[in-house]
mmCIF file of C-alpha atoms in Angstrom:
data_model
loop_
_atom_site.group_PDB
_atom_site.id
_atom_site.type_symbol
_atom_site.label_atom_id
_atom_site.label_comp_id
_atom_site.label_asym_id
_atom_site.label_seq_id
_atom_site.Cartn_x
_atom_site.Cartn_y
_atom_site.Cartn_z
ATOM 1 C CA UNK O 5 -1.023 -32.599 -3.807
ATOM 2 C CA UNK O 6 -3.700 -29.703 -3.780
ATOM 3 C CA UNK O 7 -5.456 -28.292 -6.801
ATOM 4 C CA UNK O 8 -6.539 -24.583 -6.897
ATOM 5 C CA UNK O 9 -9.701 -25.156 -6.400
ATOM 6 C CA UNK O 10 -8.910 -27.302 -2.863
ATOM 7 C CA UNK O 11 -6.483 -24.715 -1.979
ATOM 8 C CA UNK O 12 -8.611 -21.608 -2.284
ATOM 9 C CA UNK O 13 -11.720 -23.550 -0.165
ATOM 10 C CA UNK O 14 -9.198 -24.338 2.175
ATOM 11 C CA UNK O 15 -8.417 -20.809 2.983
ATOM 12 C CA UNK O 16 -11.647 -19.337 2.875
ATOM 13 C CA UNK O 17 -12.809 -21.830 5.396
ATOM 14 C CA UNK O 18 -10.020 -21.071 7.338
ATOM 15 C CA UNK O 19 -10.342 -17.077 7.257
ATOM 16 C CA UNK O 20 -14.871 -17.560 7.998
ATOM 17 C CA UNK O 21 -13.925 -20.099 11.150
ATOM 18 C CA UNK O 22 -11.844 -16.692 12.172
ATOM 19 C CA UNK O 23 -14.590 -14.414 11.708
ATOM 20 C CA UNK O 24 -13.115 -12.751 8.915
ATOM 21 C CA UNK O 25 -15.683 -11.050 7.177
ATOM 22 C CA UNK O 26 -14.319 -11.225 3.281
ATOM 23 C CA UNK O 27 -13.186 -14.977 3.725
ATOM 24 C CA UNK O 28 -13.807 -15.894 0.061
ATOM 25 C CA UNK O 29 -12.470 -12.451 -1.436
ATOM 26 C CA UNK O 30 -9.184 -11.858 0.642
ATOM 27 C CA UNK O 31 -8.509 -16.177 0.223
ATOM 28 C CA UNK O 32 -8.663 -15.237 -3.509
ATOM 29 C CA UNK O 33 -6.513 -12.469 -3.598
ATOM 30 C CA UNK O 34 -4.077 -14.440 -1.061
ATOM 31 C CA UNK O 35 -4.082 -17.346 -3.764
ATOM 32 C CA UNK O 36 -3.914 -14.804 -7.183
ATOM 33 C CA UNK O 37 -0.798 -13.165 -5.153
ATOM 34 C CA UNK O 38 1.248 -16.275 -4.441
ATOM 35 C CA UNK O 39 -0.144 -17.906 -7.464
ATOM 36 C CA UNK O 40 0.133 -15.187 -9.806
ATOM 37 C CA UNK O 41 -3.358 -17.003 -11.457
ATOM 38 C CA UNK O 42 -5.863 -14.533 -12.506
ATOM 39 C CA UNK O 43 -9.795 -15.465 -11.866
ATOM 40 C CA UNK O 44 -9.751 -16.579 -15.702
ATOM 41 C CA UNK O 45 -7.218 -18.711 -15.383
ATOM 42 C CA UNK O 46 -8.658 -20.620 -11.772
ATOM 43 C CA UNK O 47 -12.120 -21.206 -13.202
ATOM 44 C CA UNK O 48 -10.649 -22.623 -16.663
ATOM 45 C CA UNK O 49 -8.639 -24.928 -14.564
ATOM 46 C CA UNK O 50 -9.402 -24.752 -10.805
ATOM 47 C CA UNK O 51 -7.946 -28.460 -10.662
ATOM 48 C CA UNK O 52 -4.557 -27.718 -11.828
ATOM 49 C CA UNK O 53 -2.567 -29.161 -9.236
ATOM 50 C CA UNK O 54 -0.003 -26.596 -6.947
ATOM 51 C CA UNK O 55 3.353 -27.627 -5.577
ATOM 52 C CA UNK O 56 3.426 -28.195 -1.752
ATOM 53 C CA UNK O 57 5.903 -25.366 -1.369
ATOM 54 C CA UNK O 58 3.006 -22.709 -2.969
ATOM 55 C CA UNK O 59 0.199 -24.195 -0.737
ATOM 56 C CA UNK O 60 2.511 -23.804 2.645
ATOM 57 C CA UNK O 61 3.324 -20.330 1.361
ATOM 58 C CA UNK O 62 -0.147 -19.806 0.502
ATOM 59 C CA UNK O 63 -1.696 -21.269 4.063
ATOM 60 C CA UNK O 64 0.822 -19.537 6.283
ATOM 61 C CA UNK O 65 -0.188 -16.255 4.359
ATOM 62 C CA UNK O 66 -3.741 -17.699 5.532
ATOM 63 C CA UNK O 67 -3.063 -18.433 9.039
ATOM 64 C CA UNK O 68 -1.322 -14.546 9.433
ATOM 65 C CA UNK O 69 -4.976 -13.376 8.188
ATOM 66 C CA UNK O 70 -6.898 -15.457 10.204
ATOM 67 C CA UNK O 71 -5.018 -13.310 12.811
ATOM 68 C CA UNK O 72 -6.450 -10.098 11.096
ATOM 69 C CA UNK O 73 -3.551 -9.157 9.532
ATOM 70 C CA UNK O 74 -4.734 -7.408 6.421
ATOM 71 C CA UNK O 75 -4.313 -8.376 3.346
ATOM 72 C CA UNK O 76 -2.292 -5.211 2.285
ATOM 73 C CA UNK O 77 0.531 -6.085 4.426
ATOM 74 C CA UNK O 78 0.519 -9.485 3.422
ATOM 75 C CA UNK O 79 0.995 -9.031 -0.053
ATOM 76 C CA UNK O 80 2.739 -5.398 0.296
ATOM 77 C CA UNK O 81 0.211 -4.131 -2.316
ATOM 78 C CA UNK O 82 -2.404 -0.807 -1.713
ATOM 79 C CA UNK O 83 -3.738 0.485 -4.243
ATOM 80 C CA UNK O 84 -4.757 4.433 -4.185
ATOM 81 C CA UNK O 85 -6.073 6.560 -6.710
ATOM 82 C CA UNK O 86 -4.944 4.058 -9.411
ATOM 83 C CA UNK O 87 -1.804 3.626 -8.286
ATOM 84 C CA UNK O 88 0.169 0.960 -6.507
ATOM 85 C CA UNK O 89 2.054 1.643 -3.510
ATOM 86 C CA UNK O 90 4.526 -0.831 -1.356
ATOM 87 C CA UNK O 91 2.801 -1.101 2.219
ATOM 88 C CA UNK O 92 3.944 -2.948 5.065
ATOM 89 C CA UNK O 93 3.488 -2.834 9.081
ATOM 90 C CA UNK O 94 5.163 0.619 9.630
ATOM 91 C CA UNK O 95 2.212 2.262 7.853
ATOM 92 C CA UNK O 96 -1.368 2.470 7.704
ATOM 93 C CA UNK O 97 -3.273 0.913 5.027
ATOM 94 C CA UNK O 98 -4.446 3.993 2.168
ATOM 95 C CA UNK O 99 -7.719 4.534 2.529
ATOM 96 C CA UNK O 100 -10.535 4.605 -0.495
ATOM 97 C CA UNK O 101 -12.279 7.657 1.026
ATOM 98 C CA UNK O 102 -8.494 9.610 1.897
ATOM 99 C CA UNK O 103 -8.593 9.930 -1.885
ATOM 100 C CA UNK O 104 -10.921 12.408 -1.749
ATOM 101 C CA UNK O 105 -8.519 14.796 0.194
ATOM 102 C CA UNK O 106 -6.305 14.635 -2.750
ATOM 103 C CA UNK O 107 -8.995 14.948 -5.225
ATOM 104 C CA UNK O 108 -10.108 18.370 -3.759
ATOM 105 C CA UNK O 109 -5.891 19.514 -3.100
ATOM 106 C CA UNK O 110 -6.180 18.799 -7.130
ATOM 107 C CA UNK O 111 -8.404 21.658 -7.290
ATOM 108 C CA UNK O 112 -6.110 24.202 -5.929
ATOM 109 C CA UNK O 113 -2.608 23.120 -5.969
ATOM 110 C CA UNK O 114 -1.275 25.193 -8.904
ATOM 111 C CA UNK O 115 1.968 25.028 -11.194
ATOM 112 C CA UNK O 116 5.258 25.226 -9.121
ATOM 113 C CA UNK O 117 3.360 24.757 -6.059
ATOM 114 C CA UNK O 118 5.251 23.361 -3.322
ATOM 115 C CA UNK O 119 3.275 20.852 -0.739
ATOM 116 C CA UNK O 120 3.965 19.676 2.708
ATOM 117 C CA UNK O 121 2.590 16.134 3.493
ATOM 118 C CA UNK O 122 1.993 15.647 7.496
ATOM 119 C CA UNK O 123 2.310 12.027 8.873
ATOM 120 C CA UNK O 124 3.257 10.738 5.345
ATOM 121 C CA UNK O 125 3.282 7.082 5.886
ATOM 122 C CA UNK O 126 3.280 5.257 2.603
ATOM 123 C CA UNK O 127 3.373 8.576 0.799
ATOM 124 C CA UNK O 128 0.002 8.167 -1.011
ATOM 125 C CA UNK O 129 -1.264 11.586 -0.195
ATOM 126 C CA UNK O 130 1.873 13.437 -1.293
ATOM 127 C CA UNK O 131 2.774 11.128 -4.036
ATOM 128 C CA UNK O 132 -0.178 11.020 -6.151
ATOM 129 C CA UNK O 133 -0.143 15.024 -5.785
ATOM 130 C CA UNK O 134 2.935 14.752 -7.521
ATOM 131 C CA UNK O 135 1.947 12.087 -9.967
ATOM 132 C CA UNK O 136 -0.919 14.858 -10.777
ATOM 133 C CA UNK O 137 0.579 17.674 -10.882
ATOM 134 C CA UNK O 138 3.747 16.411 -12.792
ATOM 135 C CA UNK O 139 5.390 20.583 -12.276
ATOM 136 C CA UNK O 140 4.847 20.486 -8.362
ATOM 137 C CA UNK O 141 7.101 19.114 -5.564
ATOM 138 C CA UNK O 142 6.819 18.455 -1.907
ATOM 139 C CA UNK O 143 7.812 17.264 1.250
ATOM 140 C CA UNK O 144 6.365 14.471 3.571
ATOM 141 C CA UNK O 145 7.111 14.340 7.098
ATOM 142 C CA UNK O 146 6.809 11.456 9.575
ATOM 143 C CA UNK O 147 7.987 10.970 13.177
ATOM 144 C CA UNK O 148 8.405 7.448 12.422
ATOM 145 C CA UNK O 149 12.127 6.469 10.032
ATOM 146 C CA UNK O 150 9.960 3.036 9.131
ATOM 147 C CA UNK O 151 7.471 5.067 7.769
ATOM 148 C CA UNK O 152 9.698 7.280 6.090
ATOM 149 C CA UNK O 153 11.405 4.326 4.129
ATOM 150 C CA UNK O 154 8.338 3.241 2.506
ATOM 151 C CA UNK O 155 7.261 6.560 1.716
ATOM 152 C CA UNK O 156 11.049 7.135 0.036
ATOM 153 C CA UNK O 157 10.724 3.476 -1.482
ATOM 154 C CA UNK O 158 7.190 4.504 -2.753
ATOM 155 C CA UNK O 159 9.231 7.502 -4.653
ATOM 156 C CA UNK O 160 11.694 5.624 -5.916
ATOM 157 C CA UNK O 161 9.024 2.956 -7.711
ATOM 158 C CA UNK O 162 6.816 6.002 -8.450
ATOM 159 C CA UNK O 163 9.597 8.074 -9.864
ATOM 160 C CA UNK O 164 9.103 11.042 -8.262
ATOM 161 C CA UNK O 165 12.022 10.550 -5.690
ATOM 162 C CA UNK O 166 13.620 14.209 -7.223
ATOM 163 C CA UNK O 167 10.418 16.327 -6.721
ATOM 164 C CA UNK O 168 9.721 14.417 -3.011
ATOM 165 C CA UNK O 169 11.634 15.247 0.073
ATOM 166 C CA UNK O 170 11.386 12.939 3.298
ATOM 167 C CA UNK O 171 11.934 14.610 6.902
ATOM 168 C CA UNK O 172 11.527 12.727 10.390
ATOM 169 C CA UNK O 173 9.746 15.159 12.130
ATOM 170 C CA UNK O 174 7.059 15.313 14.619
ATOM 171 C CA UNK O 175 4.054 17.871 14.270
ATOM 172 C CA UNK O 176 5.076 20.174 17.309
ATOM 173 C CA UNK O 177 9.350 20.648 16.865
ATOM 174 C CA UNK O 178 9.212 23.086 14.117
ATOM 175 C CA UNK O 179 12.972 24.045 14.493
ATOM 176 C CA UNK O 180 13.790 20.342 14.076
ATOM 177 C CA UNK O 181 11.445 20.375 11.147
ATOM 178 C CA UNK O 182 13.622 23.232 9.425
ATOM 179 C CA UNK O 183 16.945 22.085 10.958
ATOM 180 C CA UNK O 184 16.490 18.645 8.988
ATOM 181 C CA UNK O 185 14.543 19.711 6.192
ATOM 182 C CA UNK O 186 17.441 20.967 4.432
ATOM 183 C CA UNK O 187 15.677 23.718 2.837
ATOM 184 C CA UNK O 188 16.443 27.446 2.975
ATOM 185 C CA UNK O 189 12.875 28.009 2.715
ATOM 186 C CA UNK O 190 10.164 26.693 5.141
ATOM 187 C CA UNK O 191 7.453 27.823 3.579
ATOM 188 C CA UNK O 192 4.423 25.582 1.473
ATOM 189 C CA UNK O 193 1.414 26.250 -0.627
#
């Protein structure tokens, strides 16, 4: 049986033999997701010994990044302006520096304001608006119906879902955009 300890050098050897750049960090947040063991908790008892069936979970989780499949989609966690959103292969990772976008949209979007999201993916853009600015509401539009699922599931855990509309759409078919919008207005902030 492996320890914690074992199991985490194991995977980080595994991810640097694959070139992975952040072997030791994305082993040990592959082994704190399946493990559900904080740092703390692994150095006060790294030899604490972990049932096969966590360690095959754990190394196929391993194996899938060694084939640079990030970690995001492995554990179905991004995390953007301090919040956590469901991610998964039908969407693009959030990006640190995207928050920026929605740090300057903070600066103008105003009370009532109504916001249209292009290529929503996850949601984070539109979403965190919303989480912001708890008196606006908006729509998010996608070409992809994956995409769009995350982005509605995102809502739902968020609890935004009744100020955030979803529309498959692509950037060009504007009277398919107001055909399925469902709105007798077309017009955003």
């Amino acid at each position: 049986m492996q320890t914690l300890e074992s199991l985490l050098k194991k995977g980080t050897t595994i991810l640097k033999d694959n070139g992975l750049e952040e072997a030791g960090l994305d082993a040990w947040l592959l082994l704190e997701f399946k493990t559900g063991k904080n740092r703390a908790y692994y150095f006060a008892h790294g030899d604490e010994p972990v049932s096969d069936e966590t360690a095959a979970e754990y190394l196929t989780l391993i194996d899938r990044r060694a084939g640079h499949i990030p970690v995001q989609q492995l554990t179905h966690q991004a995390f953007f302006m301090g919040y956590e959103f469901y991610v998964n292969e039908n969407v693009l990772i959030p990006r640190q520096d995207t928050e920026t976008l929605v740090e300057e949209a903070l600066k103008v979007v105003k009370p009532g304001m109504k916001v249209l999201d292009l290529c929503t993916g996850s949601g984070c853009i539109l979403l965190s608006l919303l989480l912001e600015r708890q008196d606006a509401c908006g729509t998010g539009v996608d070409v992809s119906p994956e995409a769009l699922e995350v982005a509605k599931k995102n809502a739902g855990i968020l609890k935004v879902e009744n100020r955030a509309d979803f529309v498959e759409s692509d950037l060009f078919s504007a009277p398919y955009f107001c055909e399925k919008g469902g709105k007798d207005s077309g017009k955003y902030d």
